[in-house]
C-alpha positions as MATLAB code, in Angstrom:
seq = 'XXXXXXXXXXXXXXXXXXXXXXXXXXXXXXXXXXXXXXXXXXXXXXXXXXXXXXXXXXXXXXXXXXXXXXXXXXXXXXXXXXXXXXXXXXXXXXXXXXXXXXXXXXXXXXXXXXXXXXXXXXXXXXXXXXXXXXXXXXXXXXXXXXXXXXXXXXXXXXXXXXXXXXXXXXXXXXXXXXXXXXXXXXXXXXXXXXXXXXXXXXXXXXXXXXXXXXXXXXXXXXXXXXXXXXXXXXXXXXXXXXXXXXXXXXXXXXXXXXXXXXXXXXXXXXXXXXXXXXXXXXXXXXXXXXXXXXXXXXXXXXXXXXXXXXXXXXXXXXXXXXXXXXXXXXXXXXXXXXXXXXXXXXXXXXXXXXXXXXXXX';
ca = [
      58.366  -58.539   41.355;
      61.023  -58.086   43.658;
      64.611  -58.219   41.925;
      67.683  -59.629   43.923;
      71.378  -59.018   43.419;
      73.502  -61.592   42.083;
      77.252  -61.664   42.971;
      78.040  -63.961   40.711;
      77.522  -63.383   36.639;
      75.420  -60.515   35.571;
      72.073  -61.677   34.764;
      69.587  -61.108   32.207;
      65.590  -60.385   32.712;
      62.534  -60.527   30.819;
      59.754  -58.245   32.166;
      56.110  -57.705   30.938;
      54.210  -54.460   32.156;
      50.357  -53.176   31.157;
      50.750  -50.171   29.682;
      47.522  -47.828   28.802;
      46.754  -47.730   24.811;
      44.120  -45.107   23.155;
      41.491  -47.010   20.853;
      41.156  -44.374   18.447;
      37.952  -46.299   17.020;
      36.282  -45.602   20.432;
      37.248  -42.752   21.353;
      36.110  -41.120   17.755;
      32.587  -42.701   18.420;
      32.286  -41.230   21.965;
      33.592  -37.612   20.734;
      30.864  -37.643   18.396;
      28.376  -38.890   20.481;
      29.364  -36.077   22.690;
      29.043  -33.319   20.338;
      25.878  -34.807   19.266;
      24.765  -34.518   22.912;
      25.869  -31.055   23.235;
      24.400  -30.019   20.431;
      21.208  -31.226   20.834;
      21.280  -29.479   23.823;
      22.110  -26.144   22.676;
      20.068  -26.657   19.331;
      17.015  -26.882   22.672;
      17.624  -23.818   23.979;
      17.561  -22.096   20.881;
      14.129  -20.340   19.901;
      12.171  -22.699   17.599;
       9.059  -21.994   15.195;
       6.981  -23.632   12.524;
       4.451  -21.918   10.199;
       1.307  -23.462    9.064;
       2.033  -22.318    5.143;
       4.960  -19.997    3.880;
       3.013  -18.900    0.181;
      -0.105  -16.819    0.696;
      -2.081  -16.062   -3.102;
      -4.867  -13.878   -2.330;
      -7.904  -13.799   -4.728;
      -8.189  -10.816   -7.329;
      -7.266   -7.870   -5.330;
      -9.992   -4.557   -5.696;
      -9.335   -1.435   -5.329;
      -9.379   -0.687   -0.944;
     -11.170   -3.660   -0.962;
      -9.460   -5.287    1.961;
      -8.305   -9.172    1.925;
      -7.031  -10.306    5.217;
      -5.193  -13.675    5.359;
      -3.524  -15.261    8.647;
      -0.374  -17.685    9.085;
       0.215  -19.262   12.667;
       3.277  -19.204   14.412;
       3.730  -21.630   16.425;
       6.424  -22.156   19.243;
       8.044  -26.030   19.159;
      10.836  -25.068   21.166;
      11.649  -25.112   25.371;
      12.350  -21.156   25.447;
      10.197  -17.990   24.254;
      10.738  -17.190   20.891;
      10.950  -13.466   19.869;
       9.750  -13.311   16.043;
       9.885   -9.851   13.794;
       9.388   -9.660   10.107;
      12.348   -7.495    9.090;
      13.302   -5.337    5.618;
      15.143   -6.846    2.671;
      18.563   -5.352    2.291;
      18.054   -2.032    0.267;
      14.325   -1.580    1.178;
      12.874    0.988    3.800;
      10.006   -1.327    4.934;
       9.505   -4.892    5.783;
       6.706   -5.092    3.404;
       5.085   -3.397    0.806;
       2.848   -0.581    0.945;
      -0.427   -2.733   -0.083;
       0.501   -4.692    2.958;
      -0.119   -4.400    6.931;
       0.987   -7.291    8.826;
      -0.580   -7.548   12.719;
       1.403   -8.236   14.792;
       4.341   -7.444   12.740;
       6.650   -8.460   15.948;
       6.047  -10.123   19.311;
       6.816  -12.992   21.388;
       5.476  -16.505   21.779;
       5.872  -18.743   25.004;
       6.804  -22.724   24.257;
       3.794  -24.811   23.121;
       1.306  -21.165   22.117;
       0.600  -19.998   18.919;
       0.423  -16.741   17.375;
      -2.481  -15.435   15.033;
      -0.961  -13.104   12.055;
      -2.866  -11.037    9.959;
      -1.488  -10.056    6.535;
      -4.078   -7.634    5.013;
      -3.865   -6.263    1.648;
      -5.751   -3.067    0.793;
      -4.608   -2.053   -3.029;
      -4.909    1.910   -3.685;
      -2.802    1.881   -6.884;
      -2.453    0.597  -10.253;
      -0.718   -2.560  -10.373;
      -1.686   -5.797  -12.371;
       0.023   -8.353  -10.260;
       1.308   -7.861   -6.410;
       4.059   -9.928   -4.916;
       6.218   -9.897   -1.916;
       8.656  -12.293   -0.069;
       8.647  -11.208    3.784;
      11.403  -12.216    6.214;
      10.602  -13.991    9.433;
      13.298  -13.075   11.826;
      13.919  -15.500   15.080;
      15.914  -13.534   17.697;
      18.672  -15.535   18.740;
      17.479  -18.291   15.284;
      17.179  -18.459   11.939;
      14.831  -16.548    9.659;
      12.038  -18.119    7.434;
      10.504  -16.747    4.719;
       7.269  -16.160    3.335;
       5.877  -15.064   -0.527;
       2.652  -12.814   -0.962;
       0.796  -12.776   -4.346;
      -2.283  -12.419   -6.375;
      -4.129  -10.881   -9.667;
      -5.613   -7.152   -9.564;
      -8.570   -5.758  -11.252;
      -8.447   -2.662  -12.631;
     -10.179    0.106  -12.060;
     -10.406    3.626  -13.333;
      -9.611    5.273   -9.641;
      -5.996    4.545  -10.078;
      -5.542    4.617  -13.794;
      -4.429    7.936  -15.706;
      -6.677   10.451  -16.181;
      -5.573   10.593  -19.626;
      -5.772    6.779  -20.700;
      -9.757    7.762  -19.249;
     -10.493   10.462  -21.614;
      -9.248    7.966  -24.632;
     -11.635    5.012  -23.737;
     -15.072    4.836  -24.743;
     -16.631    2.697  -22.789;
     -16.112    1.600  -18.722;
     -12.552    0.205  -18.251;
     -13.386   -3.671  -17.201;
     -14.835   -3.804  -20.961;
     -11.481   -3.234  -21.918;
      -8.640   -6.144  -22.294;
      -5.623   -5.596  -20.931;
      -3.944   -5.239  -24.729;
      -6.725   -2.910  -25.242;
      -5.638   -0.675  -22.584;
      -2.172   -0.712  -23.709;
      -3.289    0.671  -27.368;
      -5.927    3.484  -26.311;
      -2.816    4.983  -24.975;
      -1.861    5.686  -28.398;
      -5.928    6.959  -29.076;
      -6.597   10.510  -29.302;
      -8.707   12.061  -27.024;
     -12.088   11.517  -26.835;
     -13.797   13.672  -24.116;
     -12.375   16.469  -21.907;
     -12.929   15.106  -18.738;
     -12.623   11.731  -17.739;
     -16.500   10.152  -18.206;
     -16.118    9.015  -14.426;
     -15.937   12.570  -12.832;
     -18.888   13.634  -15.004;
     -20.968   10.810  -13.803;
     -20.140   11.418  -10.133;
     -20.550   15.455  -10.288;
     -23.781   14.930  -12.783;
     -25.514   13.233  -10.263;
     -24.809   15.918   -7.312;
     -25.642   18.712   -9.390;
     -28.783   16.740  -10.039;
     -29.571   15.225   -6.123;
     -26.654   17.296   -3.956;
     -26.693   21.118   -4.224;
     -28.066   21.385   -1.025;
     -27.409   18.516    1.091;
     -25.604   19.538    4.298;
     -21.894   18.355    5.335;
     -22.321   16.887    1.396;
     -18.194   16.467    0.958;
     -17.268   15.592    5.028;
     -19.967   12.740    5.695;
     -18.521    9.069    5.778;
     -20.249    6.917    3.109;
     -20.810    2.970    4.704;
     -17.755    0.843    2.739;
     -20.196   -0.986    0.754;
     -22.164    2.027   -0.992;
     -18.361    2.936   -1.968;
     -17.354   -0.596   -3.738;
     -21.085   -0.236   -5.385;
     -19.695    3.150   -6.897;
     -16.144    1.706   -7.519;
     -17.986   -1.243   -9.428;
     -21.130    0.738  -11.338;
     -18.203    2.601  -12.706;
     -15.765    0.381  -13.556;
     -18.154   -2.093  -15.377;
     -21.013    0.525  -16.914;
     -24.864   -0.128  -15.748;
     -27.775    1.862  -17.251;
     -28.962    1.497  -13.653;
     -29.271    4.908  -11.635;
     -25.617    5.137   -9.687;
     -25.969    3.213   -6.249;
     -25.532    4.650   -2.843;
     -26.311    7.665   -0.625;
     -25.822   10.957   -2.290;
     -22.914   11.309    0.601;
     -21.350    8.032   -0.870;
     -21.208    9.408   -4.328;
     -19.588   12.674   -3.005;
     -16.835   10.969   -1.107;
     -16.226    8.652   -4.155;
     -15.367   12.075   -5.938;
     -13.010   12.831   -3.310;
     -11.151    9.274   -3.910;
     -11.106    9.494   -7.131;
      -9.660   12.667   -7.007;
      -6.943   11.305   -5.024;
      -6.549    8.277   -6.066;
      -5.611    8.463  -10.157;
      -2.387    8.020  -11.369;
      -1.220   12.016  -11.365;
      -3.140   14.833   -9.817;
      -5.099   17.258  -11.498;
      -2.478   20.148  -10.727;
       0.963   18.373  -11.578;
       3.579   17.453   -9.063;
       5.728   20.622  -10.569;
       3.657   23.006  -10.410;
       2.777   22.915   -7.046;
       5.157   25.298   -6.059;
       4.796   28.125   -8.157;
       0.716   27.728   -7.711;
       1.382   28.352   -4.030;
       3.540   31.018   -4.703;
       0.687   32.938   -6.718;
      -2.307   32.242   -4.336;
      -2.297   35.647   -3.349;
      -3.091   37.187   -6.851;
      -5.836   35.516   -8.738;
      -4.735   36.952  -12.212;
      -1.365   35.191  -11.184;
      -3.360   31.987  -10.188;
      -5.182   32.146  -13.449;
      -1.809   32.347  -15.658;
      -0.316   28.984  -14.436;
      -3.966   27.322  -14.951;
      -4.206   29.022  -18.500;
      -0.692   28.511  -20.216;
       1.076   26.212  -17.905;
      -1.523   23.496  -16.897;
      -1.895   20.440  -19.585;
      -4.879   20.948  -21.222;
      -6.504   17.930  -20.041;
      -5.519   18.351  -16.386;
      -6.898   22.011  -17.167;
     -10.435   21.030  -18.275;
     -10.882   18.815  -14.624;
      -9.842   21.788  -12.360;
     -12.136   24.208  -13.726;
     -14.667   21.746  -14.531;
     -14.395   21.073  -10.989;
     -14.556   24.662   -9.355;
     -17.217   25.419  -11.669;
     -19.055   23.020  -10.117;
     -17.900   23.842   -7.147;
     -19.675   27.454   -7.491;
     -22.721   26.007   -8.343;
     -22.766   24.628   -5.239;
     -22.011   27.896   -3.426;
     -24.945   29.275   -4.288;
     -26.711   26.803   -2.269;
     -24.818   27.893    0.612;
     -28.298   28.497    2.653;
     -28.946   25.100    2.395;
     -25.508   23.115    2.344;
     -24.058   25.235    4.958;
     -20.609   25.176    3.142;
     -18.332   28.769    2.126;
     -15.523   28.905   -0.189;
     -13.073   28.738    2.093;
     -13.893   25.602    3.920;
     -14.423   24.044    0.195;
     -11.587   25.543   -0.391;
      -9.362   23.842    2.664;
     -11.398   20.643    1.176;
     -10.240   20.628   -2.250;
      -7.051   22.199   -1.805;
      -5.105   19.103   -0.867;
      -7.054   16.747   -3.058;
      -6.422   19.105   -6.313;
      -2.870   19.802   -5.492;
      -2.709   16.341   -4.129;
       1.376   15.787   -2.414;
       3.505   12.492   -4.105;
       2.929   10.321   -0.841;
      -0.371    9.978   -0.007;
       0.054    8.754    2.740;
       1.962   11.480    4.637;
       0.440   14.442    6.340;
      -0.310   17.380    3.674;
       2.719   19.818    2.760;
       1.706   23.673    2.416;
      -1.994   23.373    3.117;
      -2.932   26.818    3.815;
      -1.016   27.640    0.314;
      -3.108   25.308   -1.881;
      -6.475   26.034   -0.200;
      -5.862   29.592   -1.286;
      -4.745   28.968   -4.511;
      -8.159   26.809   -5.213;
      -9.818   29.986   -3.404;
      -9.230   32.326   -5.994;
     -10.894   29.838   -8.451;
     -13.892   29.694   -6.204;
     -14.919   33.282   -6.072;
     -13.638   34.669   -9.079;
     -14.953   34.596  -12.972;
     -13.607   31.418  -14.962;
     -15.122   32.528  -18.151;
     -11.637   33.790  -19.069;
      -9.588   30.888  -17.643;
     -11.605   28.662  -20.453;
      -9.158   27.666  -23.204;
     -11.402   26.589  -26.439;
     -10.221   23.135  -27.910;
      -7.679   23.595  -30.674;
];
C-alpha cells in the first residue's frame, strides 16, 4: 500500500498485516513424532536378542552325572550383538560351580542364532540347586535366566560320619531319616561303602597291573555310584579298574577328608619321622577318620606284596594316595604340598601299623 502525504488535516489509517502464529497443537504432535522417529532409529542400531525360554529345571541331578540343556540366542536386531553372561554383584563367578555354560560369551550377526550349552555336573551334597544367570548385551540391556532342579543323594558326597551311623544304603533312607541318624551312635568303623569297594579288590585286584591309574568307561562308574547307593545282593558291577577308581572318588569326593583340613600342616611337617607321623594319626586324628586311613594303608600293603604282579611301589602309591588322603579344600585347584603328603602316607606304607591301632573305647 503506498501511503501519500496530506497537507491538509492529519489523517487517520487502518492497516491489516499477516503476521506468523505458532500452533502449539501442531507443533507438539510433530515434536513427538520426531522423537518417536529418532528413537526408533537409535532403538535399531542398538544390539537386540530374544531367548527361546529364560527358566531351565533340569531332572533329578546325580552325582557327575552330566545334564546338558541349551537356550538359543537369537539376533532380531540390524547390528551384531556381543552377549556375555556376567557375575552377580558380590560373587566371583558368573555361575555356580555345578555349572559350565558353552559359549559363556561371543557374538551373533543379525538374523543367526547361537546354540548354548548349560551343563550341570553335581560333585557335592546339595538337595536342591538353583541359579539366576545374567545375560549381558554390550551396548543393551541384560536378561536373565533361572537354573534349578532336585538332587539325589548319594553316599560319595555325604559325611563319612552320617555313613558309619546308617545301616542300610543311603537311598533307603528319607530325607528326615538322614537328618536323625546324625544324632545315632556309631555303628561300624568304616563307612560300609569303602569296605565294599576295597573287599572286592582284595578279593579280584591284588595283582592287576596299573589297578589305581586305569580310566574306568563312565557307565561302569554310575553302575558303582548306584549298586551302592541303593544296596543289591548282586556281585558289584564293572571292571575291577572301575571299582578301583570309584575308591579314588569316593575318597575325594565325601564331605571332609580322611586327614582333616587342620592337620594338614603339621602331618607335612612330620613326614620325615614316622614315629612323628604316627603321633598325629594316634592322638590327634578323630577316631573315625583314624580307622579309614589305616584301614586304607593296610590295605594298601597288602597290595605291595603283589608288587611282582601289579607293578606298583610305595612310593608311586604313595604320590597316589597322598593327595586324595590329605585331600586340599578346593578340589578343583592344582594340589598344594604334594611331595609333603605323599611322604607322610609313605611312612604308613612301609612301616608296622600294629601300634598305630587304637582299640574302640
Amino acid at each position: 500500500m503506498d501511503l501519500k502525504i496530506s497537507d491538509h488535516k492529519p489523517v487517520s489509517a487502518l492497516f491489516k498485516s499477516e503476521i506468523s502464529v505458532v500452533d502449539q497443537n501442531r507443533y507438539r504432535k510433530i515434536h513427538e513424532d520426531l522423537l518417536k522417529k529418532m528413537d526408533k532409529h537409535e532403538n535399531e542400531y542398538l544390539p537386540q536378542v530374544t531367548i527361546d525360554q529364560t527358566e531351565i529345571i533340569y531332572d533329578l541331578v546325580k552325582f557327575r552325572e552330566p545334564q546338558t540343556k541349551e537356550i538359543i540366542i537369537a539376533n532380531t536386531g540390524m547390528v551384531p550383538a556381543e552377549f556375555e553372561f556376567i557375575k552377580k554383584l558380590e560373587e566371583t563367578s558368573y555361575c555356580k560351580d555345578w555349572l559350565r555354560i558353552i559359549p559363556y560369551c561371543g557374538s551373533i550377526n543379525p538374523g543367526e542364532k547361537c546354540d548354548v550349552k548349560l551343563i550341570v555336573n553335581l560333585e557335592s551334597d546339595l538337595d536342591r540347586i538353583y541359579d539366576i544367570l545374567i545375560l549381558h548385551l554390550k551396548g543393551g540391556k541384560d536378561m536373565f535366566i533361572t537354573v534349578s532342579g532336585e538332587c539325589q543323594k548319594s553316599s560319595f558326597t555325604v559325611s563319612m560320619s552320617l555313613l558309619c551311623r546308617i545301616n542300610m544304603p543311603i537311598l533307603r533312607l528319607s530325607k528326615e531319616e538322614l537328618i536323625q541318624a546324625e544324632k545315632n551312635n556309631l555303628l561300624y568303623s568304616v563307612p560300609r561303602e569303602i569296605w565294599l569297594l576295597i573287599d572286592h579288590l582284595y578279593r579280584h585286584g591284588l595283582k592287576t597291573r596299573e589297578l589305581f591309574e586305569s580310566s574306568a568307561l563312565h557307565e561302569e562308574l554310575i553302575k558303582i555310584r548306584d549298586w551302592l547307593d541303593h544296596g543289591s545282593l548282586d556281585p558289584i558291577p564293572g571292571s575291577i579298574q572301575a571299582t578301583a577308581e570309584s575308591l579314588l572318588l569316593f575318597l575325594s569326593y565325601t564331605k571332609d577328608p580322611v586327614i582333616p583340613f587342620n592337620l594338614h600342616e603339621a602331618c607335612i611337617a612330620a613326614a620325615t619321622n614316622f614315629q612323628n607321623c604316627r603321633q598325629i594319626i594316634v592322638t590327634r586324628v578323630p577316631d573315625l577318620h583314624r580307622n579309614v586311613f589305616l584301614y586304607i594303608c593296610l590295605f594298601l600293603q597288602e597290595f605291595l606284596k603283589y608288587s611282582n604282579d601289579n607293578g606298583y611301589d610305595a612310593k608311586t602309591l604313595a604320590s597316589l594316595f597322598g593327595d586324595i588322603l590329605l585331600r586340599d579344600v578346593d578340589r578343583n585347584s592344582k594340589p598344594q604340598a604334594s611331595r609333603g603328603k605323599a611322604n607322610f602316607v609313605y611312612n604308613f606304607l612301609v612301616n608296622d601299623l600294629s601300634s598305630s591301632i587304637v582299640p574302640p573305647k
